[in-house]
Each structure stands twice: as C-alpha cells, then as structure tokens.
CSV table of C-alpha atoms in Angstrom, one decimal:
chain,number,residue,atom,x,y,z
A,1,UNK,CA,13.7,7.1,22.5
A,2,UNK,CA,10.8,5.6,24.5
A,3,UNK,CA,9.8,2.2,24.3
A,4,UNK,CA,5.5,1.9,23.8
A,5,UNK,CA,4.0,-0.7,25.4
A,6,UNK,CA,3.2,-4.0,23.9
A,7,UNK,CA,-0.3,-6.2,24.2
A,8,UNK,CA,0.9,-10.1,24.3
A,9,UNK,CA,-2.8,-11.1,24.0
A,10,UNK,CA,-3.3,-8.7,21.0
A,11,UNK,CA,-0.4,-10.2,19.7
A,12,UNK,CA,-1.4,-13.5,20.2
A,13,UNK,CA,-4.0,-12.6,18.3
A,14,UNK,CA,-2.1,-11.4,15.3
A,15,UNK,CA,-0.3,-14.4,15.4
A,16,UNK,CA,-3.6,-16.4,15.1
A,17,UNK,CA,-4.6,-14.3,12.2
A,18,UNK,CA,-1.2,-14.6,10.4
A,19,UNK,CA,-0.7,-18.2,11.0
A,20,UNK,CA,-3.9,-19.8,10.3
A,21,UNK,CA,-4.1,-20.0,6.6
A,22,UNK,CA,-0.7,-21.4,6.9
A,23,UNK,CA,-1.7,-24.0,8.8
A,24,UNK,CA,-4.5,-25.0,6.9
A,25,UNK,CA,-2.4,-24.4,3.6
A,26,UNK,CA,0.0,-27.1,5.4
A,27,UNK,CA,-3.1,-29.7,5.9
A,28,UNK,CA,-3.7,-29.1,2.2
A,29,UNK,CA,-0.6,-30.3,1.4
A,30,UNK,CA,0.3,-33.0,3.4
A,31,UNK,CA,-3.2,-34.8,3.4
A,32,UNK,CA,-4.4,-34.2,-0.4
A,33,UNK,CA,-4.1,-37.2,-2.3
A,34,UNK,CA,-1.7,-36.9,-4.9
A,35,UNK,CA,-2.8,-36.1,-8.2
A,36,UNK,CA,-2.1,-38.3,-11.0
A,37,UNK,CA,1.4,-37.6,-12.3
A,38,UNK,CA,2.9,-36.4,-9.0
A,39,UNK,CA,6.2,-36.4,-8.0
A,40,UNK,CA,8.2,-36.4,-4.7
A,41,UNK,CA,9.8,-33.1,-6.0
A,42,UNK,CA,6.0,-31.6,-6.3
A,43,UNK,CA,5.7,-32.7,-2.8
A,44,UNK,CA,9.2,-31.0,-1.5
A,45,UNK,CA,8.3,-27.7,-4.0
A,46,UNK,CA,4.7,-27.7,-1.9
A,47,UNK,CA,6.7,-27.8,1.4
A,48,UNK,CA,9.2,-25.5,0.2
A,49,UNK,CA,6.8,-22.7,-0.4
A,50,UNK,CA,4.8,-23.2,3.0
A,51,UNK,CA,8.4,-22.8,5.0
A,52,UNK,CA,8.5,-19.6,3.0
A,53,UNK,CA,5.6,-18.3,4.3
A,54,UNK,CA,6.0,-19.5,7.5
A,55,UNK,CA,9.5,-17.3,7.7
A,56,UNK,CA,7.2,-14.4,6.2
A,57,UNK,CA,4.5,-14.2,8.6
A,58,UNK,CA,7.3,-14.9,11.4
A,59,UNK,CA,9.3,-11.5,10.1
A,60,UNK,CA,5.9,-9.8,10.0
A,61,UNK,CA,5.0,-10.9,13.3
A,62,UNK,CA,8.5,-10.1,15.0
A,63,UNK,CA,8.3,-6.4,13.2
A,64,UNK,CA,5.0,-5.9,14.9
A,65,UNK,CA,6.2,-7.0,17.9
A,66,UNK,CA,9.5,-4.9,18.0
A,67,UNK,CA,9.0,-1.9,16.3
A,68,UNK,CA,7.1,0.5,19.1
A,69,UNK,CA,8.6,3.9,20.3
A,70,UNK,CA,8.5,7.2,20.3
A,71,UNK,CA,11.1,10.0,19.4
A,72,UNK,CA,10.4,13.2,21.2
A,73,UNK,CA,13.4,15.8,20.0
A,74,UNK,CA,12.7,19.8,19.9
A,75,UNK,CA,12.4,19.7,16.0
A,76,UNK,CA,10.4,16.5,15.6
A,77,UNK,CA,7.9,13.6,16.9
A,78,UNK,CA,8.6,10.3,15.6
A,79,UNK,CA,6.2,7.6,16.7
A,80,UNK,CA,7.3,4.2,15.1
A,81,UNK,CA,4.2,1.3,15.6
A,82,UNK,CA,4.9,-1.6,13.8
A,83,UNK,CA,5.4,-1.1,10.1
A,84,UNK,CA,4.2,2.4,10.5
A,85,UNK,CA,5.7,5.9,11.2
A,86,UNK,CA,4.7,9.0,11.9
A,87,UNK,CA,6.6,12.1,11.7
A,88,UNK,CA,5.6,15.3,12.5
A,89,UNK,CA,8.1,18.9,12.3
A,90,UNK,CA,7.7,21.4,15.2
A,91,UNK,CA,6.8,23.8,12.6
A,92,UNK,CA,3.5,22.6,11.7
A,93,UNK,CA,2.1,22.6,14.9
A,94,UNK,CA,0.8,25.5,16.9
A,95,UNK,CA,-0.6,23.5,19.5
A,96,UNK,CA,-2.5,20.2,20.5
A,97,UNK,CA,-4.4,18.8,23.4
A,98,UNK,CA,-3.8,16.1,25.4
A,99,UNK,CA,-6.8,13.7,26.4
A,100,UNK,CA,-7.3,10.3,28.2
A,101,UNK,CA,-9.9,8.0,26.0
A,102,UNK,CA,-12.4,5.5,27.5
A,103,UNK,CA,-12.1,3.5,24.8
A,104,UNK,CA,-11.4,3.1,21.2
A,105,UNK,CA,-14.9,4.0,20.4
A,106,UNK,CA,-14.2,7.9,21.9
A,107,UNK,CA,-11.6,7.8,18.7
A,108,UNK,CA,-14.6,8.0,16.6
A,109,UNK,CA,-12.5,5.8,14.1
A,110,UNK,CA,-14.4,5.2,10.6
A,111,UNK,CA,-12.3,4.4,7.9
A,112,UNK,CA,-8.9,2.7,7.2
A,113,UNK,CA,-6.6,4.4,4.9
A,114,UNK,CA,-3.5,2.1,5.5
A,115,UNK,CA,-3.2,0.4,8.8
A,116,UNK,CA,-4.1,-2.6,10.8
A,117,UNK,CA,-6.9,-3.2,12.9
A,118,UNK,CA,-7.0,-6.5,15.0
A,119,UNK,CA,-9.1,-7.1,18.1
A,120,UNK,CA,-8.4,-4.0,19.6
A,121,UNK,CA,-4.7,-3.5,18.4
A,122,UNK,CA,-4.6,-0.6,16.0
A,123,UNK,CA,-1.5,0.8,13.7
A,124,UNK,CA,-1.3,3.0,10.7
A,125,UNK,CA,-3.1,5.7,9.4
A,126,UNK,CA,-7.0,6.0,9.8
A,127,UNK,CA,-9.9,8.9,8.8
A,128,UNK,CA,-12.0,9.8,12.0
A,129,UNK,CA,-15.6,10.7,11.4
A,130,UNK,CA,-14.9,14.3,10.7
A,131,UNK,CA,-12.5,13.4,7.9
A,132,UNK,CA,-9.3,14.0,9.8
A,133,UNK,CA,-6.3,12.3,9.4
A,134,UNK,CA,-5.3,10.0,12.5
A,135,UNK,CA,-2.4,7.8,13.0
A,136,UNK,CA,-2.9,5.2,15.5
A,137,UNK,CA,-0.7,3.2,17.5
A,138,UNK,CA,-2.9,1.3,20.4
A,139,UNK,CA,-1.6,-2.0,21.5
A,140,UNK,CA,-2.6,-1.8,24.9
A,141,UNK,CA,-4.2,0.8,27.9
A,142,UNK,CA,-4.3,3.8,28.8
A,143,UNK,CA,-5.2,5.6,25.7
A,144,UNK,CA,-4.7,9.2,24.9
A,145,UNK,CA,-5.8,11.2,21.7
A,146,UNK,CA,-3.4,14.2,20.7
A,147,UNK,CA,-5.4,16.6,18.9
A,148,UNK,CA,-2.9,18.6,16.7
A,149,UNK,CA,-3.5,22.7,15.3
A,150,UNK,CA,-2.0,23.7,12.8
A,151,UNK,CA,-0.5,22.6,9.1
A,152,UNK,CA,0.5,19.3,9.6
A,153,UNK,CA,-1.0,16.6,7.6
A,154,UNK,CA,-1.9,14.5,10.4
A,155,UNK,CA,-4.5,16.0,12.9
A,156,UNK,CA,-5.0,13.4,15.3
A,157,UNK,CA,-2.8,11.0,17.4
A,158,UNK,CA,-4.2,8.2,19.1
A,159,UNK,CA,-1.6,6.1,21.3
A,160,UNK,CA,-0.9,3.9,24.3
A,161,UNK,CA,1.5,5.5,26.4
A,162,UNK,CA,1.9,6.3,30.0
A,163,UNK,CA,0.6,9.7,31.3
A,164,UNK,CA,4.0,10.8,31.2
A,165,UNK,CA,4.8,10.3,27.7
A,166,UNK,CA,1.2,12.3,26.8
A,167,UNK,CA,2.2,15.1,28.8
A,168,UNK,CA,5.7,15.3,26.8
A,169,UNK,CA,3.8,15.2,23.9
A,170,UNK,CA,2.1,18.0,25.5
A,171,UNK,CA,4.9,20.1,26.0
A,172,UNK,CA,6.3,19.2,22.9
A,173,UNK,CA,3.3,20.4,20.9
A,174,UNK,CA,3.1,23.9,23.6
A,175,UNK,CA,6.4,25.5,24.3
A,176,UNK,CA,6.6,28.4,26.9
A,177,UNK,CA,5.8,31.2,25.2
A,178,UNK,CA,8.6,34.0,26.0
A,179,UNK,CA,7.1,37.2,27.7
C-alpha cells in the first residue's frame, strides 16, 4: 500500500470550512440573551450539542486527513481518498494512459456526483465534460489523469501521486503482452 500525499494548506482549509459554523453556533450560544424561561440546564444542553459537533467535524477532519493510499495488486486498484474509494478489477480494463496535468482545469471537471471540492483539494466521484465518470483524489501536485478502456464503470482517474506511482498504474492497466 502506498501512502498519497497530503496538502496541509488544503487541509487547513477544510478545517476553516468545517469549523466555522461551529464557531459562530458557539457565539450564538454563549452571548444570546436568555430567553425568558431559561434554565442553566438549557444552557449545558446548548453546550452539549456544540461539543458534539465539534467531535464530528474533528472525526471528519482526521478521516480526511488519514485516509489516502493506493492499493496496486495484480487483480485490483484500490485508491482510498478520504471517505472515498475506488476499486477497479484487472478485468475491466484493456488499457489506459498515463498523463501529467497542468492543472485541475486540463481535468475538464463539470459536475459533482458525490465528492468534495475545496480550494483545489478534490475527492470523490465527478462527471467530466464528456460525461465520463472520474474519481478524483487531488490534495496536492503533480497531477496525473489515468484514462481507462474498457468496461469498468469509472473511465477516468485523476490523482496526486509521484511519477512513479502513475507509471505503476501504467503497468498495472498494460501487462506485457506474451508473444
């Protein structure tokens, strides 16, 4: 199993994303005036349900931050990006190319179908502009776009890995042919 490289600024930014409402959920409730009829136990019940959330977005955050490799085994692919997995069979590939993108843009990204997209960090499953299925997991550069042939559901890869993990990829997706 290989370990995908990690973005602490994109996860920074996560954590602003995740963490903001709480805090201003937490103002709420620590400088409203009471309401009429309030109790101490109202107030402890408020606090109790903001420490929930904060434990939440804290597991959410820590998944995110944990859960990136990649599984290359002669029978399967297994790339793991945050609360999202892809799992392609050897079978269902023919073959794929390997290429290095500029940027996200070259992805030609246009629609979410169940992922996360946050200031460049991108996880999950996505639609490119020519309706083909792509499961991203980008937390950081280089950024290389395997395009898969063949019956597998997913067409397109789009990661951040090191050269040498593409190329495996590569192989993985073009075994010798036997002459």
């Amino acid at each position: 199993m290989t370990k995908l490289p990690t973005s602490r600024r994109q996860l920074a930014y996560m954590a602003l994303v995740l963490f903001a409402p709480v805090v201003l959920t937490v103002a709420l409730v620590c400088w409203a005036p009471p309401k009429p009829g309030q109790t101490q136990a109202d107030m402890w019940i408020a606090v109790g349900v903001v420490a929930l959330l904060v434990v939440m977005m804290t597991a959410i955050l820590s998944l995110s931050a944990l859960r990136h490799a990649i599984d290359i085994t002669p029978d399967t692919l297994v790339v793991k990006h945050s609360m999202y997995t892809l799992k392609l069979e050897r079978a269902a590939v023919t073959s794929a190319t390997v290429r290095e993108l500029p940027s996200m843009d070259a992805a030609r990204l246009s629609t979410k179908k169940n992922g996360t997209a946050l200031f460049g960090y991108y996880s999950g499953w996505f639609w490119d502009t020519r309706s083909n299925l792509t499961f991203c997991a980008v937390s950081g550069q280089p950024v290389y776009l395997v395009a898969f042939e063949g019956s597998a559901k997913c067409r397109q890869l789009v990661l951040n890995a090191s050269p040498e993990v593409a190329q495996r990829i590569a192989a993985w997706a073009n075994p010798p042919t036997a002459n």
